[in-house]
Short mmCIF file of C-alpha atoms and ligand atoms in Angstrom, two decimals:
data_model
loop_
_atom_site.label_atom_id
_atom_site.label_comp_id
_atom_site.label_asym_id
_atom_site.label_seq_id
_atom_site.Cartn_x
_atom_site.Cartn_y
_atom_site.Cartn_z
CA MET A 1277 15.37 6.24 5.76
CA VAL A 1278 15.91 3.06 3.88
CA ASP A 1279 12.55 2.24 2.01
CA VAL A 1280 12.81 -1.73 0.70
CA VAL A 1281 11.66 -3.25 -2.71
CA LEU A 1282 11.51 -6.89 -3.08
CA GLY A 1283 10.14 -9.89 -4.26
CA LEU A 1284 7.23 -11.89 -2.41
CA GLN A 1285 7.10 -14.80 -4.83
CA TRP A 1286 9.50 -16.86 -6.49
CA GLY A 1287 11.19 -14.28 -8.08
CA ASP A 1288 10.89 -12.03 -11.25
CA GLU A 1289 7.91 -10.35 -9.80
CA GLY A 1290 8.93 -7.21 -11.62
CA LYS A 1291 11.28 -5.33 -9.07
CA GLY A 1292 13.58 -3.74 -12.18
CA LYS A 1293 10.59 -2.34 -13.32
CA ILE A 1294 9.19 -0.70 -9.99
CA VAL A 1295 12.62 0.01 -8.56
CA ASP A 1296 13.24 1.92 -12.17
CA PHE A 1297 9.90 3.61 -11.56
CA LEU A 1298 10.48 5.05 -8.00
CA ALA A 1299 14.35 5.77 -8.09
CA PRO A 1300 13.69 9.65 -8.65
CA ASN A 1301 12.17 9.76 -5.26
CA TYR A 1302 15.24 8.37 -3.86
CA ASP A 1303 19.03 9.73 -3.61
CA ILE A 1304 20.91 6.12 -3.74
CA VAL A 1305 19.24 2.87 -5.08
CA ALA A 1306 21.34 -0.11 -3.35
CA ARG A 1307 21.14 -3.73 -4.21
CA PHE A 1308 21.99 -5.83 -0.98
CA GLN A 1309 22.07 -9.33 -1.78
CA GLY A 1310 22.07 -12.01 -4.88
CA GLY A 1311 24.61 -11.74 -7.91
CA PRO A 1312 23.93 -12.47 -11.43
CA ASN A 1313 21.49 -14.79 -10.36
CA ALA A 1314 18.92 -11.88 -11.02
CA GLY A 1315 17.68 -10.67 -13.79
CA HIS A 1316 16.17 -7.33 -13.33
CA THR A 1317 13.88 -5.87 -16.77
CA LEU A 1318 13.52 -2.33 -17.48
CA MET A 1319 11.56 -1.02 -20.37
CA PHE A 1320 12.08 2.82 -20.95
CA GLU A 1321 12.07 5.50 -24.28
CA GLY A 1322 12.51 2.29 -26.41
CA HIS A 1323 15.12 0.01 -24.39
CA LYS A 1324 15.08 -3.05 -22.99
CA VAL A 1325 17.73 -3.73 -20.53
CA VAL A 1326 18.30 -6.60 -18.24
CA LEU A 1327 20.51 -5.94 -15.22
CA HIS A 1328 22.03 -8.53 -13.36
CA THR A 1329 24.26 -6.93 -10.65
CA ILE A 1330 24.04 -2.96 -11.56
CA PRO A 1331 20.94 -1.42 -9.18
CA SER A 1332 17.87 -0.44 -11.56
CA GLY A 1333 17.97 3.27 -10.93
CA ILE A 1334 20.94 3.48 -12.94
CA PHE A 1335 19.23 5.30 -15.62
CA ARG A 1336 18.09 7.58 -13.36
CA LYS A 1337 20.08 10.99 -13.99
CA GLY A 1338 21.41 12.19 -10.55
CA ILE A 1339 20.54 8.87 -8.48
CA PHE A 1340 23.51 7.19 -7.30
CA ASN A 1341 23.37 3.44 -7.42
CA PHE A 1342 25.23 1.15 -5.45
CA ILE A 1343 26.24 -2.38 -5.12
CA GLY A 1344 26.36 -3.26 -1.47
CA SER A 1345 28.35 -5.71 0.83
CA GLY A 1346 25.85 -8.67 0.82
CA VAL A 1347 25.90 -8.93 -2.94
CA VAL A 1348 28.10 -11.55 -5.11
CA ILE A 1349 30.00 -9.92 -8.11
CA ASP A 1350 30.97 -11.18 -11.12
CA PRO A 1351 33.60 -9.55 -12.79
CA ILE A 1352 32.81 -10.56 -16.38
CA THR A 1353 28.74 -9.92 -15.85
CA LEU A 1354 29.39 -6.86 -14.52
CA GLN A 1355 31.93 -5.71 -17.22
CA LYS A 1356 28.72 -6.63 -19.99
CA GLU A 1357 26.80 -4.58 -18.12
CA MET A 1358 28.83 -1.53 -17.70
CA THR A 1359 29.30 -1.62 -21.99
CA THR A 1360 25.36 -2.16 -22.08
CA VAL A 1361 24.99 0.92 -19.53
CA HIS A 1362 27.30 2.70 -21.20
CA LYS A 1363 25.87 2.82 -24.45
CA ILE A 1364 22.82 4.00 -23.19
CA GLN A 1365 24.01 6.57 -21.25
CA PRO A 1366 27.20 7.37 -21.35
CA ASP A 1367 27.59 9.34 -17.72
CA ALA A 1368 25.72 6.35 -15.91
CA LEU A 1369 28.45 4.73 -14.48
CA SER A 1370 30.04 7.73 -12.74
CA ARG A 1371 26.94 7.33 -10.41
CA LEU A 1372 27.98 3.80 -9.57
CA LEU A 1373 29.78 2.59 -6.56
CA ILE A 1374 30.69 -0.90 -5.32
CA SER A 1375 31.42 -1.38 -1.52
CA ASN A 1376 34.89 -2.92 -0.76
CA GLY A 1377 33.19 -5.74 1.27
CA ALA A 1378 31.17 -7.51 -1.66
CA HIS A 1379 32.32 -11.06 -2.47
CA LEU A 1380 33.87 -12.26 -5.72
CA ILE A 1381 32.34 -14.92 -7.88
CA LEU A 1382 35.51 -16.78 -9.37
CA PRO A 1383 35.11 -18.70 -12.57
CA SER A 1384 35.96 -21.92 -10.39
CA HIS A 1385 33.01 -21.11 -8.35
CA ARG A 1386 30.75 -21.40 -11.45
CA MET A 1387 32.58 -24.87 -12.25
CA LEU A 1388 31.42 -25.96 -8.88
CA ASP A 1389 28.09 -24.91 -9.38
CA ALA A 1390 27.68 -26.80 -12.41
CA ALA A 1391 29.49 -29.95 -11.21
CA SER A 1392 27.57 -29.78 -7.96
CA GLU A 1393 23.89 -29.53 -9.68
CA ALA A 1394 25.24 -32.65 -12.39
CA ALA A 1395 25.85 -34.70 -9.06
CA LYS A 1396 22.30 -33.76 -7.85
CA GLY A 1397 20.71 -35.66 -10.68
CA LYS A 1398 17.17 -35.23 -10.61
CA LYS A 1399 16.97 -33.38 -7.46
CA LYS A 1400 19.01 -30.56 -8.93
CA ILE A 1401 18.13 -27.14 -7.60
CA GLY A 1402 17.81 -25.61 -10.93
CA SER A 1403 20.69 -23.12 -10.33
CA THR A 1404 21.48 -20.42 -12.67
CA LEU A 1405 24.82 -21.45 -12.68
CA LYS A 1406 26.18 -18.55 -12.25
CA GLY A 1407 28.38 -19.54 -9.04
CA ILE A 1408 26.17 -17.98 -6.51
CA GLY A 1409 25.76 -21.01 -4.20
CA PRO A 1410 29.79 -21.74 -3.90
CA THR A 1411 30.71 -18.32 -3.56
CA TYR A 1412 28.05 -17.89 -0.55
CA MET A 1413 29.60 -20.96 0.82
CA ASP A 1414 33.35 -19.44 0.51
CA LYS A 1415 31.62 -16.50 2.41
CA THR A 1416 30.38 -18.06 5.34
CA GLY A 1417 33.48 -20.80 5.35
CA ARG A 1418 35.77 -17.57 5.96
CA ASN A 1419 37.69 -18.22 2.64
CA GLY A 1420 36.16 -15.79 0.05
CA LEU A 1421 37.85 -13.04 -1.89
CA ARG A 1422 36.37 -9.65 -1.49
CA VAL A 1423 36.43 -6.56 -4.15
CA GLY A 1424 38.43 -4.74 -1.13
CA ASP A 1425 41.06 -7.77 -1.66
CA ILE A 1426 41.75 -6.78 -5.24
CA LEU A 1427 44.23 -3.91 -4.45
CA LEU A 1428 46.27 -6.11 -1.91
CA PRO A 1429 49.76 -7.21 -3.19
CA ASN A 1430 48.73 -11.00 -2.34
CA PHE A 1431 45.53 -10.75 -4.68
CA SER A 1432 46.93 -13.17 -7.00
CA GLU A 1433 48.00 -15.61 -4.54
CA ARG A 1434 45.19 -15.43 -2.47
CA TYR A 1435 42.93 -15.96 -5.90
CA LYS A 1436 45.31 -19.17 -7.27
CA ALA A 1437 44.89 -20.68 -3.33
CA LEU A 1438 41.08 -20.25 -3.48
CA ARG A 1439 40.86 -21.83 -7.34
CA ASP A 1440 43.48 -24.46 -6.31
CA LYS A 1441 41.08 -25.48 -3.38
CA HIS A 1442 37.89 -25.40 -6.02
CA LEU A 1443 40.20 -27.56 -7.99
CA ARG A 1444 40.62 -30.04 -5.28
CA LEU A 1445 36.89 -30.15 -4.63
CA LEU A 1446 35.87 -30.74 -8.25
CA ASP A 1447 37.55 -34.11 -7.98
CA LEU A 1448 34.53 -35.10 -5.95
CA TYR A 1449 32.03 -34.54 -8.58
CA PRO A 1450 31.45 -35.61 -12.31
CA SER A 1451 33.72 -34.01 -14.67
CA ILE A 1452 32.28 -31.10 -16.41
CA ASP A 1453 32.80 -29.21 -19.64
CA PHE A 1454 34.87 -25.81 -18.61
CA ASP A 1455 37.69 -23.92 -20.39
CA LEU A 1456 39.03 -22.72 -16.83
CA GLU A 1457 42.39 -20.74 -18.50
CA THR A 1458 39.82 -18.82 -21.16
CA GLU A 1459 37.37 -17.76 -18.33
CA GLU A 1460 40.43 -16.97 -16.07
CA GLN A 1461 41.80 -14.38 -18.73
CA LYS A 1462 38.36 -12.95 -18.87
CA TRP A 1463 38.22 -12.75 -15.49
CA PHE A 1464 41.12 -10.51 -14.86
CA ASP A 1465 40.62 -8.32 -17.94
CA ALA A 1466 37.45 -7.74 -16.28
CA ILE A 1467 38.69 -7.02 -12.87
CA GLN A 1468 40.73 -4.29 -14.42
CA LYS A 1469 37.67 -2.95 -15.82
CA MET A 1470 36.00 -3.17 -12.90
CA GLN A 1471 38.58 -0.46 -11.18
CA GLU A 1472 36.66 1.85 -13.43
CA ILE A 1473 34.21 2.13 -10.67
CA LYS A 1474 34.43 3.84 -7.48
CA VAL A 1475 35.23 1.25 -4.34
CA VAL A 1476 34.02 2.66 -1.18
CA GLU A 1477 33.66 1.49 2.70
CA GLY A 1478 30.21 -0.16 2.18
CA THR A 1479 28.95 0.42 5.69
CA TYR A 1480 30.24 4.19 6.52
CA TYR A 1481 28.91 5.08 2.60
CA ILE A 1482 25.38 4.41 3.53
CA ASN A 1483 25.40 5.53 7.19
CA GLU A 1484 26.86 9.00 6.37
CA ALA A 1485 24.64 9.38 3.59
CA LEU A 1486 21.86 8.48 6.15
CA ASP A 1487 22.96 10.82 8.42
CA LYS A 1488 23.07 13.76 5.46
CA GLY A 1489 19.41 12.94 5.44
CA GLN A 1490 19.38 11.18 2.14
CA LYS A 1491 16.98 8.59 1.17
CA ILE A 1492 17.95 5.10 0.07
CA LEU A 1493 15.67 2.73 -1.74
CA ALA A 1494 16.97 -1.07 -1.21
CA GLU A 1495 16.39 -3.28 -4.50
CA GLY A 1496 16.42 -6.82 -3.42
CA ALA A 1497 16.80 -9.87 -5.79
CA GLN A 1498 15.04 -13.08 -6.08
CA GLY A 1499 11.92 -13.50 -3.85
CA THR A 1500 10.65 -14.31 -0.46
CA MET A 1501 10.29 -17.70 -1.53
CA LEU A 1502 13.88 -18.53 -2.34
CA ASP A 1503 15.15 -16.91 0.59
CA ILE A 1504 18.00 -19.12 2.37
CA ASP A 1505 16.16 -19.30 5.75
CA PHE A 1506 12.20 -18.60 4.95
CA GLY A 1507 12.02 -20.09 1.37
CA THR A 1508 10.94 -23.56 0.12
CA TYR A 1509 14.29 -24.99 1.36
CA PRO A 1510 16.39 -26.69 -0.37
CA TYR A 1511 15.08 -25.41 -3.78
CA VAL A 1512 16.14 -22.00 -2.61
CA THR A 1513 18.99 -19.38 -3.33
CA SER A 1514 21.77 -18.66 -0.74
CA SER A 1515 21.21 -15.47 0.44
CA ASN A 1516 18.38 -13.73 2.74
CA THR A 1517 16.23 -12.11 0.15
CA VAL A 1518 13.92 -10.54 3.11
CA THR A 1519 13.80 -7.24 4.60
CA ALA A 1520 16.29 -8.63 7.39
CA GLY A 1521 19.03 -9.17 4.55
CA CYS A 1522 18.91 -5.68 3.65
CA CYS A 1523 20.09 -4.81 7.06
CA ILE A 1524 22.86 -7.11 6.61
CA GLY A 1525 23.55 -6.79 3.25
CA LEU A 1526 23.97 -2.94 3.45
CA GLY A 1527 25.15 -2.55 7.25
CA VAL A 1528 22.26 -0.49 8.23
CA SER A 1529 20.41 -0.86 11.63
CA PRO A 1530 16.84 -2.12 11.55
CA HIS A 1531 15.65 1.43 13.19
CA GLN A 1532 16.32 2.98 9.38
CA ILE A 1533 13.97 0.66 7.71
CA GLY A 1534 11.16 2.86 6.69
CA GLU A 1535 8.51 1.54 3.92
CA VAL A 1536 8.84 -2.08 2.93
CA ILE A 1537 7.23 -2.41 -0.57
CA GLY A 1538 6.43 -5.91 -1.41
CA ILE A 1539 5.77 -6.87 -4.94
CA PHE A 1540 3.70 -9.83 -6.29
CA LYS A 1541 2.71 -10.62 -9.66
CA ALA A 1542 -1.27 -11.26 -9.95
CA TYR A 1543 -0.53 -14.55 -10.36
CA VAL A 1544 2.52 -17.10 -9.59
CA THR A 1545 5.75 -18.17 -11.62
CA ARG A 1546 8.64 -19.96 -10.56
CA VAL A 1547 12.05 -21.00 -12.50
CA GLY A 1548 14.32 -23.96 -11.91
CA GLY A 1549 13.39 -27.19 -9.38
CA GLY A 1550 11.25 -27.36 -6.73
CA SER A 1551 7.26 -27.20 -6.53
CA PHE A 1552 5.02 -24.63 -5.64
CA PRO A 1553 1.11 -25.50 -4.69
CA THR A 1554 -0.56 -23.35 -7.14
CA GLU A 1555 1.25 -24.68 -10.25
CA LEU A 1556 -0.84 -25.46 -13.49
CA PHE A 1557 0.00 -27.89 -15.61
CA ASP A 1558 -3.10 -27.44 -17.98
CA GLU A 1559 -4.15 -24.80 -21.06
CA HIS A 1560 -4.15 -22.11 -18.13
CA GLY A 1561 -0.94 -22.45 -17.09
CA ALA A 1562 0.14 -22.35 -20.77
CA TYR A 1563 -2.03 -19.52 -21.24
CA LEU A 1564 -0.15 -17.40 -18.29
CA GLN A 1565 3.51 -18.41 -19.51
CA ASN A 1566 2.40 -17.07 -23.35
CA GLU A 1567 0.69 -14.20 -22.33
CA GLY A 1568 3.32 -13.25 -19.80
CA HIS A 1569 6.41 -13.98 -22.12
CA GLU A 1570 6.89 -16.08 -19.08
CA PHE A 1571 10.88 -17.14 -19.90
CA GLY A 1572 13.93 -16.26 -17.21
CA ALA A 1573 15.69 -13.10 -18.15
CA THR A 1574 18.88 -14.35 -17.06
CA THR A 1575 18.60 -17.85 -18.09
CA GLY A 1576 15.75 -18.18 -20.72
CA ARG A 1577 14.27 -21.02 -19.18
CA PRO A 1578 10.30 -21.17 -19.60
CA ARG A 1579 8.90 -20.23 -16.31
CA ARG A 1580 6.19 -22.19 -14.57
CA CYS A 1581 2.88 -20.46 -14.32
CA GLY A 1582 0.07 -20.90 -11.59
CA TRP A 1583 -2.74 -18.92 -9.92
CA LEU A 1584 -2.03 -16.31 -7.24
CA ASP A 1585 -1.98 -17.93 -3.89
CA LEU A 1586 -2.74 -15.74 -0.68
CA VAL A 1587 -1.60 -18.48 1.94
CA GLN A 1588 2.27 -17.68 0.24
CA LEU A 1589 1.33 -14.17 -0.03
CA LYS A 1590 0.34 -13.92 3.45
CA TYR A 1591 3.67 -15.84 4.74
CA SER A 1592 5.48 -13.69 2.77
CA ILE A 1593 4.13 -10.47 3.95
CA LEU A 1594 4.55 -11.38 7.61
CA ILE A 1595 8.30 -12.25 7.10
CA ASN A 1596 8.85 -9.42 5.47
CA GLY A 1597 6.77 -6.40 7.35
CA VAL A 1598 5.13 -5.39 4.25
CA THR A 1599 3.87 -1.70 4.49
CA GLN A 1600 2.47 -1.34 0.68
CA LEU A 1601 1.58 -3.97 -2.06
CA ALA A 1602 2.86 -3.61 -5.64
CA MET A 1603 0.92 -5.89 -7.89
CA THR A 1604 2.49 -6.79 -11.54
CA LYS A 1605 1.30 -7.83 -14.64
CA ILE A 1606 -2.44 -7.97 -14.03
CA ASP A 1607 -2.73 -7.02 -17.76
CA VAL A 1608 -2.08 -11.05 -18.71
CA LEU A 1609 -5.26 -11.96 -17.16
CA ASP A 1610 -7.25 -9.79 -19.51
CA GLN A 1611 -8.37 -12.49 -21.73
CA LEU A 1612 -9.38 -14.92 -19.24
CA PRO A 1613 -13.39 -15.21 -18.72
CA GLN A 1614 -12.60 -16.48 -15.04
CA PHE A 1615 -9.56 -17.24 -13.18
CA SER A 1616 -8.78 -18.52 -9.73
CA TYR A 1617 -6.81 -18.00 -6.55
CA ALA A 1618 -6.17 -20.03 -3.78
CA ASP A 1619 -7.10 -18.88 0.11
CA LYS A 1620 -6.21 -22.15 1.82
CA TYR A 1621 -4.78 -25.39 1.56
CA LEU A 1622 -5.88 -28.95 2.06
CA ILE A 1623 -3.03 -31.20 3.81
CA GLY A 1624 -4.73 -34.69 4.33
CA GLU A 1625 -8.13 -33.85 5.58
CA GLN A 1626 -7.54 -30.77 7.27
CA GLU A 1627 -7.45 -27.17 5.84
CA HIS A 1628 -4.69 -24.82 6.55
CA THR A 1629 -3.92 -21.47 6.41
CA HIS A 1630 0.15 -21.72 7.16
CA PHE A 1631 2.90 -22.44 4.21
CA PRO A 1632 4.08 -26.13 5.04
CA PHE A 1633 7.31 -26.97 5.93
CA ASP A 1634 8.34 -29.19 3.50
CA LEU A 1635 5.74 -29.03 0.22
CA ASP A 1636 7.08 -32.51 -0.90
CA SER A 1637 5.79 -34.57 1.98
CA ALA A 1638 2.96 -31.83 2.72
CA LYS A 1639 1.22 -32.74 -0.55
CA VAL A 1640 -0.91 -29.83 -0.65
CA THR A 1641 -4.10 -29.18 -2.58
CA PRO A 1642 -4.79 -25.50 -2.71
CA LEU A 1643 -8.60 -24.60 -2.22
CA TYR A 1644 -9.44 -21.90 -4.94
CA GLN A 1645 -11.98 -19.34 -5.31
CA GLU A 1646 -12.96 -18.25 -8.67
CA VAL A 1647 -12.88 -14.74 -9.74
CA PRO A 1648 -14.86 -13.39 -12.83
CA GLY A 1649 -12.44 -11.71 -15.40
CA TRP A 1650 -12.99 -8.27 -17.06
CA GLN A 1651 -12.06 -9.60 -20.82
CA GLN A 1652 -10.92 -5.97 -21.63
CA ARG A 1653 -7.21 -4.72 -22.43
CA LEU A 1654 -5.71 -3.35 -19.76
CA ALA A 1655 -2.37 -2.25 -21.06
CA GLY A 1656 -0.85 1.00 -20.09
CA THR A 1657 -3.76 2.10 -17.94
CA GLN A 1658 -2.30 4.39 -15.46
CA ALA A 1659 -5.71 5.90 -13.38
CA TYR A 1660 -7.09 3.46 -11.05
CA GLU A 1661 -10.59 4.65 -12.04
CA ASP A 1662 -10.04 3.50 -15.70
CA LEU A 1663 -9.29 0.09 -14.49
CA PRO A 1664 -12.66 -2.16 -15.20
CA GLU A 1665 -14.47 -2.69 -12.10
CA LYS A 1666 -13.55 -6.49 -11.91
CA ALA A 1667 -10.27 -5.59 -11.59
CA ARG A 1668 -10.86 -3.01 -9.20
CA ASN A 1669 -12.81 -5.93 -7.34
CA TYR A 1670 -9.96 -8.36 -7.73
CA VAL A 1671 -7.41 -5.89 -6.27
CA SER A 1672 -9.80 -5.08 -3.13
CA MET A 1673 -10.33 -8.52 -2.64
CA ILE A 1674 -6.41 -8.79 -2.03
CA GLU A 1675 -6.22 -6.05 -0.34
CA ASP A 1676 -8.93 -7.24 2.27
CA LYS A 1677 -7.74 -10.67 2.47
CA VAL A 1678 -4.22 -9.92 3.30
CA LYS A 1679 -4.93 -6.66 5.32
CA ILE A 1680 -2.48 -4.29 3.57
CA GLY A 1681 -3.25 -1.82 0.50
CA VAL A 1682 -2.05 -2.38 -3.09
CA ARG A 1683 -0.18 1.22 -3.57
CA LEU A 1684 1.43 0.07 -7.38
CA ILE A 1685 -0.92 -1.81 -10.32
CA SER A 1686 1.58 -2.72 -13.22
CA THR A 1687 -0.08 -2.47 -16.51
CA GLY A 1688 2.71 -3.40 -18.95
CA PRO A 1689 6.21 -3.84 -19.37
CA GLU A 1690 6.97 -0.17 -19.76
CA ARG A 1691 8.07 2.43 -17.19
CA ASP A 1692 4.91 4.34 -17.53
CA SER A 1693 2.26 1.34 -17.54
CA LEU A 1694 1.63 1.89 -13.88
CA VAL A 1695 -1.60 2.96 -12.01
CA VAL A 1696 0.01 4.90 -8.57
CA ARG A 1697 -2.49 5.21 -6.04
CA SER A 1698 -2.36 7.08 -2.75
CA LEU A 1699 -2.75 4.92 0.15
CA VAL A 1700 -4.73 6.58 3.51
P1 GDP B 1862 12.33 -9.28 -11.57
O1 GDP B 1862 13.70 -10.19 -12.02
O2 GDP B 1862 11.63 -9.16 -10.67
O3 GDP B 1862 12.91 -7.49 -12.13
O4 GDP B 1862 11.39 -9.08 -12.66
P2 GDP B 1862 12.09 -9.83 -14.28
O5 GDP B 1862 12.32 -8.25 -15.23
O6 GDP B 1862 13.00 -10.90 -14.32
O7 GDP B 1862 10.66 -10.45 -15.08
C1 GDP B 1862 9.48 -9.25 -15.21
C2 GDP B 1862 9.06 -9.81 -16.66
O8 GDP B 1862 7.81 -8.89 -16.53
C3 GDP B 1862 9.57 -8.74 -17.56
O9 GDP B 1862 9.91 -9.06 -18.84
C4 GDP B 1862 9.09 -7.40 -17.38
O10 GDP B 1862 9.41 -6.35 -18.48
C5 GDP B 1862 7.73 -7.86 -17.50
N1 GDP B 1862 6.81 -6.78 -16.75
C6 GDP B 1862 6.83 -6.16 -15.41
N2 GDP B 1862 5.91 -5.68 -15.28
C7 GDP B 1862 5.02 -6.18 -16.11
C8 GDP B 1862 3.40 -5.69 -16.57
O11 GDP B 1862 2.95 -5.18 -15.55
N3 GDP B 1862 2.70 -6.29 -17.60
C9 GDP B 1862 3.76 -7.02 -18.28
N4 GDP B 1862 2.50 -7.87 -19.37
N5 GDP B 1862 4.98 -7.27 -18.45
C10 GDP B 1862 5.52 -7.02 -16.98
P1 IMO B 1863 15.38 -11.85 -9.85
O1 IMO B 1863 16.20 -11.05 -9.08
C1 IMO B 1863 14.03 -16.21 -10.13
C2 IMO B 1863 16.23 -19.42 -8.73
C3 IMO B 1863 16.94 -20.20 -9.51
C4 IMO B 1863 16.92 -21.50 -8.77
C5 IMO B 1863 17.06 -20.81 -7.48
C6 IMO B 1863 18.50 -21.09 -7.01
O2 IMO B 1863 15.46 -12.05 -11.34
O3 IMO B 1863 14.04 -12.51 -9.08
P2 IMO B 1863 20.89 -19.76 -8.24
O4 IMO B 1863 21.51 -19.44 -9.26
O5 IMO B 1863 20.69 -18.45 -7.02
O6 IMO B 1863 21.79 -20.92 -7.06
O7 IMO B 1863 19.50 -20.70 -8.12
O8 IMO B 1863 16.93 -19.76 -7.38
N1 IMO B 1863 16.68 -18.16 -9.04
C7 IMO B 1863 15.87 -17.11 -9.48
N2 IMO B 1863 14.28 -17.25 -9.85
N3 IMO B 1863 14.57 -15.11 -10.47
C8 IMO B 1863 15.66 -14.84 -9.67
O9 IMO B 1863 16.22 -13.60 -9.76
C9 IMO B 1863 16.20 -15.53 -9.56
N4 IMO B 1863 17.70 -16.30 -8.91
C10 IMO B 1863 17.67 -17.15 -8.83
O10 IMO B 1863 16.34 -20.60 -11.24
O11 IMO B 1863 15.41 -21.97 -8.94
MG1 MG B 1864 14.05 -11.62 -12.82
#
């Protein structure tokens, strides 16, 4: 059985923390899409680690961690992560495996990402510049290089052919600063280092584990609203971040999917371009950013903040078939005497409960409901009864509106700052 954990907003919902917490209940934690654009933060035993490619179950003894075919890998980032993980837990990397089908991010993919963003000017996506878009373009364009290709005798020729194609494409764009020679050297060194990790036939690895009755926890990256098909296009990433992306990225049948655990923040954040309906430009936005330490785990950019949006959340629940919810960062709302959530949109004169096709042309005005704040510190709370009544009411209100139970409530960044409820 494969349980899935994924983000229901615009990323950074706290997937790393929740996966790290849940991992001991599983045999394998598997990343199914995205690449080093992700930044998943884990805080445990005095460590703070941001993982970009390595799954978030890596520090749990005895649990295998698998990077699936749907992931795009930059060997340079992976090498840095391997060093970080090894320092904290020297034997951890023996539990890491990579699918031979995962595509490789070349240094020239990063160049193309930067050049394409520069050419877009004001309309730029706000990409993390990790080369994600160009790598997935080469994948669908049938030009990409995969992890399994590294051992082929013509690997360096294929590398050069793809790089040269990129260099020709770069002539179409404004020029950018990039030391390709140095980056290539680092890349080939990192490819050597990567060979310390076991490479497997991804589809057989996962399906044979399932046949043996093993339990898999699939870890999503980004969030539903950044999905290439269902997100706020074109301000999205280049992979399928939704539950269906798990079947594609790991090579498992939809029949194997068990629980779908959807994570959302008690409010909303977004980093990069593209609007979001409940974005706040006032002191409340600044409050959420300060209290929530809302700065990108990968790029350090400030995250834009706004109130919880139930129109958006219901849309994400619908697409993913969410069976359980996990709410994070409720503690960030602690000091507010009152706050709001949106449960409908006004578009023109009409009220809407559907997420619009195009946010820019729809001109959405969210219709808000007010919530009384609890003005009490929640940080570290572990028992549901220990949450103030007003906080419990906020949770119940969401459950009533979206018709799904909130099983996990995260009350701080550390591994054990979590309320776990049994749902009936
Ligand atoms: P991910 O990409 O979904 O894994 O999330 P990120 O790691 O990018 O961002 C989530 C941030 O919130 C990290 O800095 C976490 O340490 C932190 N965090 C996670 N859960 C909580 C929580 O319940 N309360 C607070 N205050 N911080 C949290
Ligand atoms: P995690 O897994 C938040 C955003 C970027 C940009 C858009 C496209 O940590 O939640 P890309 O580099 O993919 O071409 O950028 O997507 N983005 C994320 N935002 N969290 C992430 O990952 C993100 N990964 C990409 O900011 O707007
Ligand atoms: Mg993140």
